[in-house]
Amino acid sequence: MDATEQKTQVLTDDQVRKKISRMAYEIYENNFEEKNLILAGIDGQGYVLAQLLQTELQGISDLNCTVVKINIDKSAPELSDVTLDVALKELAKKNIVLVDDVLNTGRILTYGMKPILSIAVKKIEVAVLVNRSHALYPIWPKYTGYELSTTLVDHIEVVLKKKFGVYLH
């Protein structure tokens, strides 16, 4: 980051953890009758968020949550092979929550669904930590940690390592 680029903290570690916990409760409320739930995280921060949601869900429910990684080339998702780290048959007839850290235009999440759409599932929902509301694709999150109005040139950085945080550049 050069000296002219400003970085503003939008959510602190504690706030991010509370948002993730609240999202897990909402996911459980809408899926409590299920025995199995698939959390399909977009490779990178989306996958990390899916793992964090799984940990929270295991602490508050008896849902059997499986985390699946969606591998996609984020720079050219329309040209890339979208793959999962499990066989597609493992997702059949299950509820799936597609997870990513930031929803900007919906492009990555739309293409991330590509392999899932080739099988019969019960339902697909979307969970994001930050929704920027620049919907250019027909993707709306069912579970949102934080709504943040930004311009298209703004950059949101989500940190889900030892210390959590959300930053606006």
XYZ file of C-alpha atoms in Angstrom:
169
model
C 0.000 0.000 0.000
C 1.520 3.339 -0.974
C 1.540 6.409 1.265
C -1.398 8.030 -0.555
C -3.741 5.075 -0.026
C -5.874 5.413 3.082
C -7.113 2.403 5.028
C -10.106 2.812 7.338
C -11.193 0.112 9.747
C -14.886 -0.601 9.263
C -15.268 -3.549 11.676
C -13.053 -4.496 14.606
C -12.060 -8.019 15.614
C -14.861 -8.192 18.192
C -17.450 -6.848 15.766
C -16.483 -9.360 13.049
C -16.705 -12.234 15.528
C -20.178 -11.079 16.634
C -21.334 -10.789 13.015
C -20.158 -14.338 12.286
C -21.920 -15.631 15.405
C -25.167 -13.861 14.458
C -24.956 -15.218 10.909
C -24.538 -18.752 12.293
C -27.657 -18.340 14.449
C -29.624 -17.106 11.418
C -28.412 -20.029 9.318
C -29.442 -22.431 12.069
C -32.874 -20.784 12.449
C -33.559 -21.343 8.754
C -32.139 -24.874 8.634
C -32.842 -26.354 12.088
C -34.998 -29.141 10.663
C -32.153 -30.399 8.480
C -29.770 -33.170 9.429
C -27.041 -32.047 7.019
C -25.977 -28.654 5.767
C -23.310 -27.820 3.210
C -21.302 -24.614 3.624
C -19.674 -24.050 0.218
C -16.976 -21.399 0.532
C -15.348 -19.576 -2.356
C -11.611 -20.378 -2.229
C -9.762 -17.835 -0.123
C -11.590 -15.772 2.481
C -14.981 -17.270 1.567
C -13.691 -20.726 2.474
C -12.221 -19.409 5.740
C -15.562 -17.761 6.570
C -17.367 -21.059 5.838
C -15.045 -22.822 8.296
C -15.715 -20.168 10.950
C -19.467 -20.507 10.412
C -19.147 -24.296 10.729
C -17.368 -23.909 14.084
C -20.094 -21.556 15.331
C -22.872 -23.857 14.101
C -21.291 -26.860 15.822
C -21.292 -24.872 19.062
C -24.993 -23.963 18.914
C -26.643 -26.905 17.141
C -26.487 -30.564 16.274
C -26.470 -29.847 12.536
C -23.980 -31.930 10.611
C -22.167 -29.162 8.697
C -19.779 -30.004 5.903
C -17.491 -27.336 4.484
C -16.761 -27.562 0.773
C -14.234 -25.457 -1.139
C -15.222 -23.902 -4.458
C -12.156 -23.349 -6.630
C -12.582 -20.582 -9.203
C -10.327 -18.183 -11.083
C -11.610 -14.879 -9.703
C -9.973 -12.836 -12.459
C -11.815 -14.747 -15.216
C -14.569 -16.891 -13.662
C -16.488 -17.189 -16.929
C -13.473 -18.862 -18.542
C -12.364 -21.050 -15.667
C -13.318 -24.538 -14.663
C -15.156 -24.228 -11.377
C -14.376 -27.225 -9.191
C -15.305 -28.484 -5.748
C -13.132 -30.436 -3.343
C -15.837 -33.123 -2.989
C -17.805 -35.196 -5.463
C -20.987 -33.484 -6.642
C -23.087 -36.447 -5.484
C -22.188 -35.462 -1.884
C -24.284 -32.288 -2.356
C -27.361 -33.940 -3.871
C -30.654 -33.264 -2.085
C -28.980 -31.076 0.561
C -29.302 -27.473 1.634
C -26.303 -25.473 0.494
C -25.126 -22.131 1.800
C -22.779 -20.472 -0.673
C -20.270 -18.405 1.349
C -17.946 -15.543 0.435
C -16.355 -12.725 2.387
C -17.547 -9.802 0.232
C -20.442 -9.538 -2.205
C -19.655 -6.834 -4.721
C -21.394 -7.405 -8.057
C -22.367 -11.067 -7.563
C -20.153 -12.240 -10.447
C -17.937 -14.650 -8.481
C -20.839 -16.178 -6.552
C -22.875 -16.607 -9.739
C -20.101 -18.502 -11.506
C -19.280 -20.345 -8.261
C -22.718 -21.963 -8.455
C -22.023 -23.442 -11.878
C -21.218 -27.022 -10.790
C -23.935 -27.049 -8.113
C -26.601 -26.241 -10.697
C -25.909 -29.543 -12.464
C -27.428 -31.581 -9.605
C -30.697 -31.552 -7.679
C -30.343 -29.795 -4.322
C -32.990 -28.807 -1.756
C -32.087 -25.129 -1.725
C -29.194 -22.739 -2.210
C -28.719 -19.716 0.033
C -25.958 -17.097 0.112
C -23.999 -15.845 3.126
C -21.514 -12.955 2.985
C -19.700 -11.058 5.685
C -19.912 -7.742 3.791
C -22.532 -6.847 1.178
C -21.516 -3.872 -0.960
C -24.866 -3.838 -2.826
C -23.540 -3.354 -6.366
C -25.723 -6.135 -7.755
C -25.007 -6.670 -11.439
C -25.847 -10.383 -11.226
C -29.019 -11.880 -9.703
C -27.406 -12.775 -6.369
C -28.776 -11.526 -3.051
C -27.501 -12.765 0.285
C -29.878 -14.418 2.703
C -27.290 -13.915 5.474
C -25.286 -10.704 5.705
C -22.893 -9.688 8.426
C -22.659 -6.037 7.393
C -24.161 -3.841 4.668
C -21.702 -1.253 3.387
C -22.472 1.292 0.679
C -19.331 1.978 -1.315
C -18.317 3.199 -4.735
C -17.139 0.717 -7.336
C -13.558 1.989 -7.000
C -13.451 1.369 -3.241
C -11.779 -1.817 -2.059
C -12.928 -3.854 0.943
C -10.307 -5.952 2.703
C -11.486 -8.711 5.026
C -8.950 -10.190 7.432
C -9.899 -13.546 8.973
C -6.596 -14.576 10.486
C -5.601 -14.421 14.155
C -7.077 -10.928 14.504
C -10.199 -10.233 12.430
C -11.106 -6.983 10.753
C -12.772 -5.315 7.800
C -11.063 -2.359 6.113
C -12.051 0.131 3.433
C -9.361 1.320 1.000
